[in-house]
Coordinates of C-alpha atoms and ligand atoms in Angstrom, one line a residue:
X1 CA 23.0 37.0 8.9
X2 CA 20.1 37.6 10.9
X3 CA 20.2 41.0 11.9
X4 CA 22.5 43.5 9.6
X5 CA 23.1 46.7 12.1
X6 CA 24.7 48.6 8.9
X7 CA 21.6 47.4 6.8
X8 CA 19.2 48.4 9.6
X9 CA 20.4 52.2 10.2
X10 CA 20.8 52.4 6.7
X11 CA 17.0 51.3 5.9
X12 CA 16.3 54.1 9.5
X13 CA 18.9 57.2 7.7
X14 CA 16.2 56.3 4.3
X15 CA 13.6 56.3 6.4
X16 CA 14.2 59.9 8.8
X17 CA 14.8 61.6 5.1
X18 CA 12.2 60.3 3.5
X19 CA 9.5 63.4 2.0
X20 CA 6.4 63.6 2.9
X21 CA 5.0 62.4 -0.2
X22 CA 7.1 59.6 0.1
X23 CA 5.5 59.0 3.6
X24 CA 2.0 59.1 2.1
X25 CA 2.9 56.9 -0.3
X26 CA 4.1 54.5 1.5
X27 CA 0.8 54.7 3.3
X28 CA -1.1 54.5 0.1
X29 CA 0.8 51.1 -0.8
X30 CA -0.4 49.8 2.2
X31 CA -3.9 50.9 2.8
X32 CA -3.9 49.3 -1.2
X33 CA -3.1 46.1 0.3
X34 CA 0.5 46.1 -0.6
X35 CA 2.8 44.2 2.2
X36 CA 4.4 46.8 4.1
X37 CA 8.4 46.3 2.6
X38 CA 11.4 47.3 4.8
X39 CA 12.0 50.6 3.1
X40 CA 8.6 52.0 3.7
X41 CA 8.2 50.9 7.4
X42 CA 10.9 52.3 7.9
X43 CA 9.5 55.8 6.2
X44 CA 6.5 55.5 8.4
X45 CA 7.9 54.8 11.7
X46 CA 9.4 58.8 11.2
X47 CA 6.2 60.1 10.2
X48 CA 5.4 63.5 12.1
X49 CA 2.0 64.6 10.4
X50 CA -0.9 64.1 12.5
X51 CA -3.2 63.6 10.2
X52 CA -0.7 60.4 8.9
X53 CA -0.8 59.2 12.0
X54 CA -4.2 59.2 11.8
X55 CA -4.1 57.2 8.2
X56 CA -1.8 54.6 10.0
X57 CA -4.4 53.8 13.1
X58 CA -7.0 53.2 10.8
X59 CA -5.6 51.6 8.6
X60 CA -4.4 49.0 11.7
X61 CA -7.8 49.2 12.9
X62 CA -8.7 47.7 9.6
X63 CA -6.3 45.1 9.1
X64 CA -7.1 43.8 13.1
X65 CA -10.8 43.9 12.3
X66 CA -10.7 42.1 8.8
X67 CA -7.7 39.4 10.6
X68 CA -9.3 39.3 14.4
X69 CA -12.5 39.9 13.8
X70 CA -13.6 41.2 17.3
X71 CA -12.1 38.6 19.3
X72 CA -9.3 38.8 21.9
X73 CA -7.9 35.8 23.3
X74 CA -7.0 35.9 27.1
X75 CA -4.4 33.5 28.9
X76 CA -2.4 34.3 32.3
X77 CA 1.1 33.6 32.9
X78 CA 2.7 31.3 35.5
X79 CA 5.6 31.9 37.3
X80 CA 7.4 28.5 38.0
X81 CA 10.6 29.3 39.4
X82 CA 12.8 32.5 39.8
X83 CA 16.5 31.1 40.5
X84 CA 18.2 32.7 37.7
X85 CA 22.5 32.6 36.9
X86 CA 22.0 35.5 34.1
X87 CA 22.6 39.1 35.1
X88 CA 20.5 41.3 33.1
X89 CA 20.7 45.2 34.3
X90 CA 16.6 45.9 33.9
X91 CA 15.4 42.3 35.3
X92 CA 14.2 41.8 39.0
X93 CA 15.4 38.2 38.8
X94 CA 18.9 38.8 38.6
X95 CA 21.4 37.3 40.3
X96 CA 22.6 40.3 41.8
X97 CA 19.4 40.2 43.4
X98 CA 19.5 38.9 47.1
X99 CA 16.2 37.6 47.6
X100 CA 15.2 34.2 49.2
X101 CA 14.6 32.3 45.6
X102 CA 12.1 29.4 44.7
X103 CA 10.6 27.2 42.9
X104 CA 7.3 25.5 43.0
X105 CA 7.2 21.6 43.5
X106 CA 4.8 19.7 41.0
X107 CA 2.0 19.8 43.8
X108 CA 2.5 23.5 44.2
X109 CA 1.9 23.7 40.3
X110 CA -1.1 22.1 40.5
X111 CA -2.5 24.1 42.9
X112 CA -1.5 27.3 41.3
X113 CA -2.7 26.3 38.2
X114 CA -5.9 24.6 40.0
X115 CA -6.8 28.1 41.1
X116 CA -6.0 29.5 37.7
X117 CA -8.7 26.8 36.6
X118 CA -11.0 28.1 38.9
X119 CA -11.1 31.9 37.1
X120 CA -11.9 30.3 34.0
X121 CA -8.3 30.0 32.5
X122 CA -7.5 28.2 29.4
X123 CA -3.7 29.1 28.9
X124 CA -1.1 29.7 30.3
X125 CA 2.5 31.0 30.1
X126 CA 5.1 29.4 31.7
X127 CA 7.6 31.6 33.2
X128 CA 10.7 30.1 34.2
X129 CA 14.5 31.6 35.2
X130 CA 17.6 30.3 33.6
X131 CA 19.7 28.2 36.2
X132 CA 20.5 24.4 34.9
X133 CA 21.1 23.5 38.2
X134 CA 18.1 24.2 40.3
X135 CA 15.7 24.2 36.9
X136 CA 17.1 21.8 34.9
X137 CA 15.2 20.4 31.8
X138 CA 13.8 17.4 33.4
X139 CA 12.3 20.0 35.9
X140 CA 10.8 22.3 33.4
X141 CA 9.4 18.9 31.5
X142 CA 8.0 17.8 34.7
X143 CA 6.3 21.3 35.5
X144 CA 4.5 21.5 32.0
X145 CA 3.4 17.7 32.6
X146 CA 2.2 18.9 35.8
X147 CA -0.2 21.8 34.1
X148 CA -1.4 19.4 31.9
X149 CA -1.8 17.0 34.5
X150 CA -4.4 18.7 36.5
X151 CA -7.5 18.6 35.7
X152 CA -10.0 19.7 38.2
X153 CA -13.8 20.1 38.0
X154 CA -15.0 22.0 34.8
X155 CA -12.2 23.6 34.0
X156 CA -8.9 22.6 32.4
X157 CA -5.6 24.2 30.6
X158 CA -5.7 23.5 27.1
X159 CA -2.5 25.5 26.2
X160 CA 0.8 26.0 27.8
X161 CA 3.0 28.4 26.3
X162 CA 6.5 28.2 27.5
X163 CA 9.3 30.9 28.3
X164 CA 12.7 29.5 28.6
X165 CA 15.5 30.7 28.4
X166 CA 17.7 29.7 24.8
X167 CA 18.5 26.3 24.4
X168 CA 19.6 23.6 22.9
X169 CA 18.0 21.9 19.6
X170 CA 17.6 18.7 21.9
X171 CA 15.7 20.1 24.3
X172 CA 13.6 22.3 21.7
X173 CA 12.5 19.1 20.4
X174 CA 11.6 17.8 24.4
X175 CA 9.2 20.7 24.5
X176 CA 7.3 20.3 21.4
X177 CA 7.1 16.2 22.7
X178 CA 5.4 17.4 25.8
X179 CA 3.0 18.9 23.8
X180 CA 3.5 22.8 24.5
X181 CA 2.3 25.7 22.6
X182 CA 4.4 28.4 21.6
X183 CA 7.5 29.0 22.8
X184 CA 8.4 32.1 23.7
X185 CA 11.6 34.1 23.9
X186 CA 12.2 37.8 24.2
X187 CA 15.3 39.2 22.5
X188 CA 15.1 41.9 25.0
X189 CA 17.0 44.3 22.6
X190 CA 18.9 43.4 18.8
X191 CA 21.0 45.8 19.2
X192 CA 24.6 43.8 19.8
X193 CA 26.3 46.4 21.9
X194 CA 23.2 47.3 24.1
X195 CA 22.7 43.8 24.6
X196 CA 26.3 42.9 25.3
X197 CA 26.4 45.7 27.8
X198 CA 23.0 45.3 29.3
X199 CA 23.7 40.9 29.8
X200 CA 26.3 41.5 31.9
X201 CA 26.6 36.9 33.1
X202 CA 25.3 34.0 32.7
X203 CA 24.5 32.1 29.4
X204 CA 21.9 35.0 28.0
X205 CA 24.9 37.1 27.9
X206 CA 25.8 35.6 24.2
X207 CA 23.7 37.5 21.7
X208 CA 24.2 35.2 19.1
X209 CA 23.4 32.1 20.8
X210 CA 20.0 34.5 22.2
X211 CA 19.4 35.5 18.4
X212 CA 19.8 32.2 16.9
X213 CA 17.3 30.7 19.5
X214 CA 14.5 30.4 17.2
X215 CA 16.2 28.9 14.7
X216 CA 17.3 25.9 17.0
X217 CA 13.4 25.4 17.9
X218 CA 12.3 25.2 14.5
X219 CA 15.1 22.4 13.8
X220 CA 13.1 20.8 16.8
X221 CA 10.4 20.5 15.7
X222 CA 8.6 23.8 17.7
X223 CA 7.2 25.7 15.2
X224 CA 5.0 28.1 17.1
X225 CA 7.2 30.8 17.8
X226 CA 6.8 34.0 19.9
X227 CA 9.0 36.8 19.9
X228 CA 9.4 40.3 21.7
X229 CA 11.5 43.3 22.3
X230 CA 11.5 44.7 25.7
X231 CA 10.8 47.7 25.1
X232 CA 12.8 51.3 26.8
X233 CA 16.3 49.1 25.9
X234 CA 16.9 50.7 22.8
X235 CA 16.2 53.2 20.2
X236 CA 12.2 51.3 19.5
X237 CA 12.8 52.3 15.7
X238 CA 15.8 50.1 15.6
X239 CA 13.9 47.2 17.2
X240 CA 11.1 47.3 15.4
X241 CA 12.8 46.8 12.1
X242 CA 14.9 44.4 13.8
X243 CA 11.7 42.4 14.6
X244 CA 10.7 42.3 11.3
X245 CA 14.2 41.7 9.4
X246 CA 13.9 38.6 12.0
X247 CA 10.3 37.4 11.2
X248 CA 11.5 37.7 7.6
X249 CA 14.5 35.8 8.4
X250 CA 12.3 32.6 9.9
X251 CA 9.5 32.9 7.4
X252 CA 12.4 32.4 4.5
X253 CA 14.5 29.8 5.8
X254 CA 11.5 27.4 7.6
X255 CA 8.4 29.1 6.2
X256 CA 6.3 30.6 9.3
X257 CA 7.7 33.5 10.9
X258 CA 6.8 34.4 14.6
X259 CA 3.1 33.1 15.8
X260 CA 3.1 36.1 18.3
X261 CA 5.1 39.0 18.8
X262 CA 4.9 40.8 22.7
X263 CA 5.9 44.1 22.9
X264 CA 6.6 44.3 26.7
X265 CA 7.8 47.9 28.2
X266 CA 10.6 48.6 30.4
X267 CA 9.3 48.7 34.5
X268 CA 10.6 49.4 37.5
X269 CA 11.9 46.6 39.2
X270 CA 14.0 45.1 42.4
X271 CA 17.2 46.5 41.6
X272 CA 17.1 48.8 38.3
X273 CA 17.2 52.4 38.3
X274 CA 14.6 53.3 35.2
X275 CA 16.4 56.6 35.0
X276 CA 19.5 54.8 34.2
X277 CA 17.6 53.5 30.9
X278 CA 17.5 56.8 28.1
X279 CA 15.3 55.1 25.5
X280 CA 12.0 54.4 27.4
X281 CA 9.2 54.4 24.9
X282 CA 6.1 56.8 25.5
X283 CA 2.9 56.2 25.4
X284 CA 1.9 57.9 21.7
X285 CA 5.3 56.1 20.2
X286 CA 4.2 52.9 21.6
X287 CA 1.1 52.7 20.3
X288 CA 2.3 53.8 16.5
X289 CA 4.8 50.6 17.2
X290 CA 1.5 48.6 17.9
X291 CA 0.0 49.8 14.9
X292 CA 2.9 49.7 12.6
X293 CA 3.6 45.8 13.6
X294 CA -0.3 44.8 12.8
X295 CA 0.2 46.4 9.4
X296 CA 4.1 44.8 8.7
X297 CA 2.8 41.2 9.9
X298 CA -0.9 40.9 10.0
X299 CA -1.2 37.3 10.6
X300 CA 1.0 37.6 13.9
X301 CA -0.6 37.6 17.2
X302 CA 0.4 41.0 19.0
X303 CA 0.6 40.0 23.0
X304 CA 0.0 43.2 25.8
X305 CA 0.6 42.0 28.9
X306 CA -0.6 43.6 32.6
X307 CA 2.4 46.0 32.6
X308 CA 0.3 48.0 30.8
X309 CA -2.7 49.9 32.3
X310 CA -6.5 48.9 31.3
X311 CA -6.7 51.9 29.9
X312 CA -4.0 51.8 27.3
X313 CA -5.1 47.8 26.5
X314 CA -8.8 48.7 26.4
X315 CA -7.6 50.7 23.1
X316 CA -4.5 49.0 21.7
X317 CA -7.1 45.6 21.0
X318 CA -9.0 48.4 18.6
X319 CA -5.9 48.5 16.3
X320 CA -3.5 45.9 17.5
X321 CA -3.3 43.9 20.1
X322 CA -4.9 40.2 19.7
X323 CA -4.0 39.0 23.1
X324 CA -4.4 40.0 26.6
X325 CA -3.1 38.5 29.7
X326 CA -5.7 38.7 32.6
X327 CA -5.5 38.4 36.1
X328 CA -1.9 38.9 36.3
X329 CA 0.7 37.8 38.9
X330 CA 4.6 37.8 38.4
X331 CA 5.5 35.9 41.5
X332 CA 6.4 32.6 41.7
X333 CA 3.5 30.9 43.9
X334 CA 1.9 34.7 43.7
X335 CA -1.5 33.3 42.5
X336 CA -2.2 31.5 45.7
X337 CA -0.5 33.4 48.2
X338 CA -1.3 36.7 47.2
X339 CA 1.8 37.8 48.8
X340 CA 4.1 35.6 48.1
X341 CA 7.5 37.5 49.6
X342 CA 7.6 41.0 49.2
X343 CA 10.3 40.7 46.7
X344 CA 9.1 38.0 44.6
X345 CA 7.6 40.0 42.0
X346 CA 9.9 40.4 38.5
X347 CA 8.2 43.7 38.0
X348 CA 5.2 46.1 38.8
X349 CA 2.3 45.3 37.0
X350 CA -0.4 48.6 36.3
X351 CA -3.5 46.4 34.8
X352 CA -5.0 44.8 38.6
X353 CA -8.4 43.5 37.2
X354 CA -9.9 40.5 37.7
X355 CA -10.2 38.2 35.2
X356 CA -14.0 38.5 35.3
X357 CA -13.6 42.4 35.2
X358 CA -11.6 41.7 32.0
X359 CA -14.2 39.8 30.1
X360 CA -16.8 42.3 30.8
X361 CA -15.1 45.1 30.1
X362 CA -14.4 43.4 26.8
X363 CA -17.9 42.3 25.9
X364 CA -19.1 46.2 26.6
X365 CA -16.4 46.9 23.9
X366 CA -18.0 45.4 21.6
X367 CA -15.3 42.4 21.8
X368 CA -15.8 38.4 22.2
X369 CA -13.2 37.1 24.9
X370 CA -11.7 33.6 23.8
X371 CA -10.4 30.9 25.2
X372 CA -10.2 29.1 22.1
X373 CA -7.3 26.8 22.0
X374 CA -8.3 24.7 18.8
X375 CA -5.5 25.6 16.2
X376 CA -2.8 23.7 17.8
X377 CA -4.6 20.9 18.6
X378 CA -5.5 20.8 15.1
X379 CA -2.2 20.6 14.2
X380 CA -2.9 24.0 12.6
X381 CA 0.7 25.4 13.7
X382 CA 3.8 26.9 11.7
X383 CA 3.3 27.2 8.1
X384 CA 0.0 25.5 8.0
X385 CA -1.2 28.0 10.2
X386 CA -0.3 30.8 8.2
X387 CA -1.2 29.5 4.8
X388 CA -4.5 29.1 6.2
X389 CA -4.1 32.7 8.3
X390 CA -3.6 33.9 4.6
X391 CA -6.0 32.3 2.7
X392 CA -9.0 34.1 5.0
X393 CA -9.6 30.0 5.8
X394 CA -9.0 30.1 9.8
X395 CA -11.5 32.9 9.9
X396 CA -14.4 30.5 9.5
X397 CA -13.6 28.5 12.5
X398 CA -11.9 31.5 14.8
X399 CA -15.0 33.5 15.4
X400 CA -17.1 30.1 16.1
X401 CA -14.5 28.7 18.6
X402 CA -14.3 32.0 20.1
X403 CA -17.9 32.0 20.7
X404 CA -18.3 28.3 22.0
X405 CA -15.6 29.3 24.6
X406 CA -17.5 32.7 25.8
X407 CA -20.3 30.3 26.1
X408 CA -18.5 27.7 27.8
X409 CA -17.0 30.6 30.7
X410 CA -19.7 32.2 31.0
X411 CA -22.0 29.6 32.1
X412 CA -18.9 28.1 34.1
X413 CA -17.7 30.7 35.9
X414 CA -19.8 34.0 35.5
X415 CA -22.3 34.8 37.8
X416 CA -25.7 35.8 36.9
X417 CA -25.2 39.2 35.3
X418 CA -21.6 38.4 33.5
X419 CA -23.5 35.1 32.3
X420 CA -26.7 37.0 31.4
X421 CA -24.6 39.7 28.9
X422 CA -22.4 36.6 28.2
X423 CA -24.8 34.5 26.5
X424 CA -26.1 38.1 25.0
X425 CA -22.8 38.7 23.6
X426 CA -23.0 34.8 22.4
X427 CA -26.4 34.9 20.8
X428 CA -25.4 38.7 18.5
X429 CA -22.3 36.9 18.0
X430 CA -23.9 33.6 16.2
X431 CA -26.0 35.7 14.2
X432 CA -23.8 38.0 12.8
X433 CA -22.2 34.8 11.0
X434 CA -22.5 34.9 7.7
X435 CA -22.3 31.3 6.5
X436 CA -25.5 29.2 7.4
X437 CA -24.1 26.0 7.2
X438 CA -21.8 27.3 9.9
X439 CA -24.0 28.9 12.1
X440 CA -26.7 26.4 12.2
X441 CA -23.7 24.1 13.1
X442 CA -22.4 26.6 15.9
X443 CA -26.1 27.1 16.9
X444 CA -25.9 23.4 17.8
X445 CA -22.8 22.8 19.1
X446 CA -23.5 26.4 22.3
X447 CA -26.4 24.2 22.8
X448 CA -24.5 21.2 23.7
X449 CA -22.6 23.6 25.7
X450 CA -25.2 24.9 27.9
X451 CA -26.5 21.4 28.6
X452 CA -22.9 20.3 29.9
X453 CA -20.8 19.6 26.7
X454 CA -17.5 20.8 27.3
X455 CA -14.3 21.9 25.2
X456 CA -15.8 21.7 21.2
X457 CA -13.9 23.5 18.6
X458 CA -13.8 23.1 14.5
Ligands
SAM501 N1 14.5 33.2 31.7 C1 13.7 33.6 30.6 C2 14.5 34.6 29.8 O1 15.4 35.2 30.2 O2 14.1 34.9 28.6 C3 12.4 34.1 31.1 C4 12.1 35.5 31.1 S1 11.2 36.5 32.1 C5 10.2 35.6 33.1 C6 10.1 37.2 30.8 C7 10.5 38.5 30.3 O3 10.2 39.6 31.3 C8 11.9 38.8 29.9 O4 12.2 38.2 28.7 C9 12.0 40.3 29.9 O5 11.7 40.8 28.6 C10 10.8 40.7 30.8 N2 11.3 41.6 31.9 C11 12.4 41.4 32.6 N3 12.5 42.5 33.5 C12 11.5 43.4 33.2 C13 11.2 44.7 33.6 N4 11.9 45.3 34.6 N5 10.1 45.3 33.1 C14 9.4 44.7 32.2 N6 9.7 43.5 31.7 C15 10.7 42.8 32.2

């Protein structure tokens, strides 16, 4: 079993009673470098002490510096195509929806994704509905060949994640031929009678087939996966341990648990009444769910998408988040029409900056924006990825590829002042390496860059 409710609100009963001292003790375990077990996240997601709270953000801080380093990776998603059979309450897609649906051709892809190009984009997610009749797989197989297809002046996608709905093992093992990244799938809530209430048609309506969908990716052959919890469904603490009884769950049976985890929150959208939602998550709980996922799975990627503001992303990356969307539109052909239909949005977005905006605001945090695509395409995926994640290994080649892609937008698509503190941000960023051997090598290789060289990664 996957998910045991009785098992989860007995670990949550444990957890509301635990003492104080047992609080601060589960703290101490983990700021000793103790995984976080079940029992004690649990305990900490009920702590009410500020100055705990204060012990737990550091101590996330901590474990994102000594993981991340100071590099967040950027990527933009792409909707492809909103025709959707499932009917799910909070979701602007639905089929309840009347709105005049589409989907892009392959030439329409290219040109979204050639304008993507041209703001310096690297990767993408794809965003896709679920109707097997107007997106069938041979569709979705042709729109990913399509991404990868273009390739237009300097710039290039290196990366396509892709978000479809559950499927079979088949065409799990269709996707990873194609060549994608991860594959993403929200389980929007784990709570069975939320979800069974909230999926009112359509295949998603099965939460076991939903739940199991990870599973059937592995078996073909996609081991990159990425999970998430939408966020204002349910009661978070149930969710949270749900995530990680279910990253425990993939990590025993096939040896890598989730690649990323997004932690979307509920928005308005066409056609759902927030008010009719009791569980939306607040700002303070949200972030202590940030913080208590980068200490229960350190090696995961934690995605925040544009539904959040700048403000609230500008700190979650402190403690957190290792990924940022940038640039955001959730329309299908949104990018180049920048109104593409009134109602083609799935839901309001709060983070408007441009993608430059982004990665300037990042370097004056102190952060190195990446591009860097390298691991899959060094077959550094599933469980090699994490035994290297684990070992400290991927560290020496993450903050060099993150550099040599700073370098590489910079010059590219910055103009003189982003390029100016880009190559600034480049040049601290080489030097603060510690190995020489490395350095003098990465010294070398940004110089190739900025005399044309393009796309080099360890
Ligand atoms: N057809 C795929 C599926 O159903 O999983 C694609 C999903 S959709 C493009 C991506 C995600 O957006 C969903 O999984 C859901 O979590 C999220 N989403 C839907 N409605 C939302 C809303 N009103 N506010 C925030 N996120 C929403």
């Amino acid at each position: 079993m996957i998910i045991d409710d009785v098992y989860i609100k007995t670990l949550l009963k444990n957890g509301a009673e635990a003492s104080a001292e047992a609080r601060r003790a589960a703290l101490s375990r983990a700021e000793g470098g103790a995984p976080l077990t079940l029992t004690d996240a649990a305990a900490l997601l009920h702590m009410t002490d500020a100055e705990d709270e204060a012990r737990l953000f550091a101590l996330a801080g901590k474990i994102k510096n000594a993981v991340y380093g100071n590099r967040v990776v950027l990527f933009a998603p792409l909707y492809v195509s909103d025709y959707c059979v499932n009917n799910c309450a909070y979701c602007g897609y639905k089929k309840s929806n009347g709105f005049r649906r589409r989907k892009l051709t392959f030439d329409e892809i290219r040109q979204e994704v050639e304008l993507l190009e041209s703001l310096g984009h690297k990767r993408l997610a794809l965003e896709f509905g679920e109707d097997y009749e107007n997106c069938p797989m041979e569709y979705i197989l042709g729109a990913i060949g399509a991404v990868y297809d273009t390739k237009n002046g300097g710039g290039e996608i290196r990366r396509v994640n892709v978000n479809i709905a559950a499927t079979t093992v088949e065409n799990y093992a269709k996707l990873k031929e194609k060549g994608i990244g991860t594959y993403i799938l929200f389980q929007e809530t784990y709570h069975k009678a939320t979800y069974e209430r909230l999926h009112r048609g359509g295949p998603k309506s099965d939460y076991g087939y939903h739940l199991t969908a990870f599973d059937r990716a592995m078996q073909g052959g996609v081991d990159d996966v990425g999970a998430g919890v939408l966020f204002g469904l349910y009661d978070y603490k149930y969710e949270v341990m749900a995530l990680l009884l279910h990253n425990a769950h993939l990590e025993r049976t096939y040896g890598a648990g989730f690649h990323t985890i997004s932690v979307p929150r509920l928005r308005q959208a066409r056609g759902n009444d927030l008010r009719a939602f009791p569980h939306l998550v607040g700002d303070s709980d949200f972030k202590r769910i940030i913080a208590l996922l980068r200490i229960a799975v350190p090696y995961t990627g934690i995605i925040l998408s544009t539904r959040e503001s700048a403000a609230l992303r500008n700190e979650a990356i402190h403690y957190g988040v290792s990924q940022i969307s940038a640039g955001s539109a959730t329309g299908v052909g949104a990018y180049r029409v920048e109104a593409a239909g009134e109602d083609a949005n799935q839901f309001e977005i709060a983070d408007r900056r441009a993608v430059h905006t982004v990665v300037a605001d990042l370097m004056n945090s102190g952060f190195i924006p990446s591009y860097c695509t390298a691991c899959y395409r060094k077959g550094r995926t599933g469980d090699r990825f994490f035994a290297l994640a684990r070992s400290g290994e991927i560290k020496n080649v993450c903050a060099p590829n993150a550099i040599m892609t700073l370098a590489e937008y910079v010059t590219d698509y910055g103009d003189d002042a982003l390029k100016s503190a880009g190559l600034d941000c480049v040049k601290r960023n080489i030097a603060a390496i510690e190995d020489e051997s490395m350095r003098t090598a990465l010294e070398a290789q940004t110089e190739k860059i900025l005399a044309g060289k393009r796309d080099l990664y360890f």
